[in-house]
Amino acid sequence: MEAFRWDPISGMVGLGFFPGGTRSFANAVSADGAVIYGYSNGQGAGSFRWDDVNGLVPIGAYGSISACSADGSVAVGHSFIWDAMHGVREFRQMITDEYGIDLSDWGWLQPDGISADGRTIVGRGLRMSPASHDEAWLFSIDDIAIPDPECGNGRGEAGEECDDGNTISADGCSALWLLEPRAHGLDD
């Protein structure tokens, strides 16, 4: 069994496997179909990211991707979040360290879905009190405006809080050219 993509010109095209692998699965795709996430067995078994330029590339996570943002820049799955700048991060640790969210009342957290803009993540987890039970949660980063297409040119312009000339978040200036936002915690 092999993960594949389909388009009207080429039809069904296999994405491949990790070395020695015999199975791959596609689990998430960007809105335009240019980025695909999935899982492959074989040497280094785990999650992969596929695109036309790089092909099938391991992202360093064991477990399946469950969803990705519309542009394919952020993916979530099992208990992790992935982006090109940070690589794989344990989701619970990321929201505790980067956003200061107190998760002492929670056991495991599993991200299952992500919004098109990559700023809202939903999932399920183990809530420890009043009695241990599974519970759905939502993690949302502050609302932001959609940038003008001229953003990212390195020149501060109207509607931009910052413009560092790139589209990478977590460097002080977000991919949408706003000063890095604070986050909302998990809904109680």
GROMACS .gro file of C-alpha atoms in nm:
model
  188
    1MET     CA    1   0.000   0.000   0.000
    2GLU     CA    2   0.145   0.336  -0.105
    3ALA     CA    3   0.037   0.693  -0.041
    4PHE     CA    4  -0.047   0.872  -0.364
    5ARG     CA    5  -0.158   1.200  -0.512
    6TRP     CA    6  -0.384   1.248  -0.807
    7ASP     CA    7  -0.414   1.525  -1.063
    8PRO     CA    8  -0.600   1.537  -1.394
    9ILE     CA    9  -0.282   1.537  -1.604
   10SER     CA   10  -0.072   1.267  -1.435
   11GLY     CA   11  -0.350   1.068  -1.273
   12MET     CA   12  -0.254   0.865  -0.965
   13VAL     CA   13   0.116   0.901  -0.871
   14GLY     CA   14   0.273   0.716  -0.577
   15LEU     CA   15   0.459   0.920  -0.316
   16GLY     CA   16   0.701   0.644  -0.222
   17PHE     CA   17   0.830   0.496   0.104
   18PHE     CA   18   1.116   0.539   0.347
   19PRO     CA   19   1.416   0.313   0.261
   20GLY     CA   20   1.316  -0.051   0.310
   21GLY     CA   21   0.952   0.047   0.352
   22THR     CA   22   0.654  -0.128   0.198
   23ARG     CA   23   0.367   0.088   0.323
   24SER     CA   24   0.289   0.458   0.328
   25PHE     CA   25  -0.030   0.646   0.406
   26ALA     CA   26  -0.133   1.004   0.329
   27ASN     CA   27  -0.324   1.170   0.613
   28ALA     CA   28  -0.331   1.545   0.543
   29VAL     CA   29  -0.299   1.772   0.241
   30SER     CA   30  -0.261   2.146   0.186
   31ALA     CA   31  -0.551   2.331   0.022
   32ASP     CA   32  -0.379   2.336  -0.318
   33GLY     CA   33  -0.252   1.976  -0.295
   34ALA     CA   34   0.112   2.086  -0.315
   35VAL     CA   35   0.205   1.953   0.033
   36ILE     CA   36   0.107   1.612   0.166
   37TYR     CA   37   0.172   1.465   0.511
   38GLY     CA   38   0.159   1.101   0.602
   39TYR     CA   39   0.334   0.802   0.754
   40SER     CA   40   0.574   0.543   0.612
   41ASN     CA   41   0.722   0.228   0.754
   42GLY     CA   42   1.080   0.127   0.680
   43GLN     CA   43   1.408   0.277   0.800
   44GLY     CA   44   1.323   0.576   1.020
   45ALA     CA   45   0.952   0.487   1.025
   46GLY     CA   46   0.734   0.782   1.109
   47SER     CA   47   0.569   1.089   0.966
   48PHE     CA   48   0.671   1.248   0.638
   49ARG     CA   49   0.615   1.568   0.444
   50TRP     CA   50   0.596   1.546   0.065
   51ASP     CA   51   0.616   1.817  -0.200
   52ASP     CA   52   0.719   1.828  -0.569
   53VAL     CA   53   1.059   1.980  -0.493
   54ASN     CA   54   1.180   1.765  -0.202
   55GLY     CA   55   0.976   1.449  -0.243
   56LEU     CA   56   0.906   1.234   0.061
   57VAL     CA   57   1.103   1.368   0.359
   58PRO     CA   58   1.089   1.238   0.719
   59ILE     CA   59   0.997   1.507   0.971
   60GLY     CA   60   1.131   1.326   1.277
   61ALA     CA   61   0.806   1.226   1.442
   62TYR     CA   62   0.685   0.878   1.521
   63GLY     CA   63   0.310   0.873   1.485
   64SER     CA   64   0.069   1.002   1.227
   65ILE     CA   65  -0.006   1.354   1.116
   66SER     CA   66  -0.378   1.421   1.155
   67ALA     CA   67  -0.409   1.764   0.989
   68CYS     CA   68  -0.219   2.055   0.834
   69SER     CA   69  -0.281   2.422   0.769
   70ALA     CA   70  -0.411   2.529   0.427
   71ASP     CA   71  -0.063   2.622   0.303
   72GLY     CA   72   0.093   2.307   0.454
   73SER     CA   73   0.334   2.506   0.671
   74VAL     CA   74   0.209   2.367   1.005
   75ALA     CA   75   0.104   2.010   1.082
   76VAL     CA   76  -0.027   1.840   1.396
   77GLY     CA   77  -0.065   1.480   1.499
   78HIS     CA   78  -0.039   1.227   1.779
   79SER     CA   79   0.106   1.454   2.052
   80PHE     CA   80   0.316   1.689   1.840
   81ILE     CA   81   0.319   1.997   1.620
   82TRP     CA   82   0.558   2.048   1.328
   83ASP     CA   83   0.675   2.346   1.124
   84ALA     CA   84   0.988   2.398   0.914
   85MET     CA   85   1.146   2.649   1.151
   86HIS     CA   86   1.109   2.446   1.472
   87GLY     CA   87   1.074   2.092   1.346
   88VAL     CA   88   0.882   1.850   1.565
   89ARG     CA   89   0.784   1.973   1.909
   90GLU     CA   90   0.583   1.800   2.175
   91PHE     CA   91   0.255   1.996   2.169
   92ARG     CA   92   0.199   2.011   2.544
   93GLN     CA   93   0.554   2.133   2.605
   94MET     CA   94   0.527   2.393   2.329
   95ILE     CA   95   0.213   2.559   2.465
   96THR     CA   96   0.350   2.550   2.819
   97ASP     CA   97   0.692   2.694   2.728
   98GLU     CA   98   0.595   2.941   2.455
   99TYR     CA   99   0.259   3.060   2.584
  100GLY     CA  100   0.281   2.999   2.958
  101ILE     CA  101  -0.034   2.787   2.970
  102ASP     CA  102  -0.078   2.600   3.299
  103LEU     CA  103  -0.155   2.239   3.210
  104SER     CA  104  -0.114   2.091   3.557
  105ASP     CA  105  -0.478   1.975   3.540
  106TRP     CA  106  -0.421   1.785   3.216
  107GLY     CA  107  -0.259   1.451   3.134
  108TRP     CA  108  -0.197   1.380   2.765
  109LEU     CA  109  -0.302   1.613   2.483
  110GLN     CA  110  -0.357   1.498   2.126
  111PRO     CA  111  -0.398   1.760   1.852
  112ASP     CA  112  -0.645   1.632   1.592
  113GLY     CA  113  -0.719   1.932   1.370
  114ILE     CA  114  -0.584   2.272   1.270
  115SER     CA  115  -0.746   2.573   1.106
  116ALA     CA  116  -0.660   2.688   0.755
  117ASP     CA  117  -0.441   2.969   0.890
  118GLY     CA  118  -0.267   2.737   1.140
  119ARG     CA  119  -0.368   2.952   1.437
  120THR     CA  120  -0.638   2.734   1.595
  121ILE     CA  121  -0.578   2.374   1.698
  122VAL     CA  122  -0.838   2.133   1.835
  123GLY     CA  123  -0.795   1.797   1.996
  124ARG     CA  124  -0.865   1.578   2.293
  125GLY     CA  125  -0.689   1.502   2.614
  126LEU     CA  126  -0.706   1.360   2.962
  127ARG     CA  127  -0.846   1.610   3.214
  128MET     CA  128  -0.729   1.511   3.563
  129SER     CA  129  -0.995   1.672   3.783
  130PRO     CA  130  -1.249   1.661   3.922
  131ALA     CA  131  -1.213   1.300   3.803
  132SER     CA  132  -0.997   1.173   3.517
  133HIS     CA  133  -1.189   1.189   3.190
  134ASP     CA  134  -1.131   1.251   2.821
  135GLU     CA  135  -1.220   1.602   2.714
  136ALA     CA  136  -1.210   1.802   2.392
  137TRP     CA  137  -1.001   2.122   2.389
  138LEU     CA  138  -0.931   2.419   2.163
  139PHE     CA  139  -0.608   2.621   2.153
  140SER     CA  140  -0.627   2.951   1.967
  141ILE     CA  141  -0.361   3.213   1.907
  142ASP     CA  142  -0.485   3.574   1.907
  143ASP     CA  143  -0.686   3.685   1.608
  144ILE     CA  144  -0.485   3.854   1.337
  145ALA     CA  145  -0.553   4.037   1.013
  146ILE     CA  146  -0.475   3.883   0.676
  147PRO     CA  147  -0.174   4.067   0.532
  148ASP     CA  148  -0.159   4.263   0.212
  149PRO     CA  149   0.026   4.071  -0.064
  150GLU     CA  150   0.303   4.336  -0.051
  151CYS     CA  151   0.392   4.229   0.303
  152GLY     CA  152   0.720   4.046   0.348
  153ASN     CA  153   0.928   4.287   0.146
  154GLY     CA  154   1.133   4.404   0.445
  155ARG     CA  155   0.980   4.752   0.446
  156GLY     CA  156   0.739   4.850   0.725
  157GLU     CA  157   0.418   4.961   0.556
  158ALA     CA  158   0.062   5.049   0.658
  159GLY     CA  159  -0.113   4.758   0.828
  160GLU     CA  160   0.213   4.591   0.937
  161GLU     CA  161   0.338   4.589   1.294
  162CYS     CA  162   0.673   4.461   1.167
  163ASP     CA  163   0.824   4.334   0.842
  164ASP     CA  164   1.144   4.134   0.868
  165GLY     CA  165   1.141   4.033   0.503
  166ASN     CA  166   1.035   3.673   0.551
  167THR     CA  167   0.727   3.458   0.615
  168ILE     CA  168   0.860   3.272   0.918
  169SER     CA  169   0.684   3.300   1.253
  170ALA     CA  170   0.844   3.272   1.598
  171ASP     CA  171   1.127   3.507   1.508
  172GLY     CA  172   0.972   3.814   1.669
  173CYS     CA  173   0.771   3.907   1.361
  174SER     CA  174   0.500   3.659   1.254
  175ALA     CA  175   0.443   3.523   0.905
  176LEU     CA  176   0.159   3.776   0.886
  177TRP     CA  177   0.391   4.066   0.981
  178LEU     CA  178   0.256   4.125   1.328
  179LEU     CA  179   0.460   4.130   1.644
  180GLU     CA  180   0.449   3.778   1.783
  181PRO     CA  181   0.106   3.736   1.948
  182ARG     CA  182   0.018   3.607   2.290
  183ALA     CA  183  -0.192   3.292   2.305
  184HIS     CA  184  -0.524   3.202   2.459
  185GLY     CA  185  -0.517   2.897   2.684
  186LEU     CA  186  -0.704   2.576   2.655
  187ASP     CA  187  -1.076   2.630   2.706
  188ASP     CA  188  -1.192   2.529   3.052
   0.00000   0.00000   0.00000
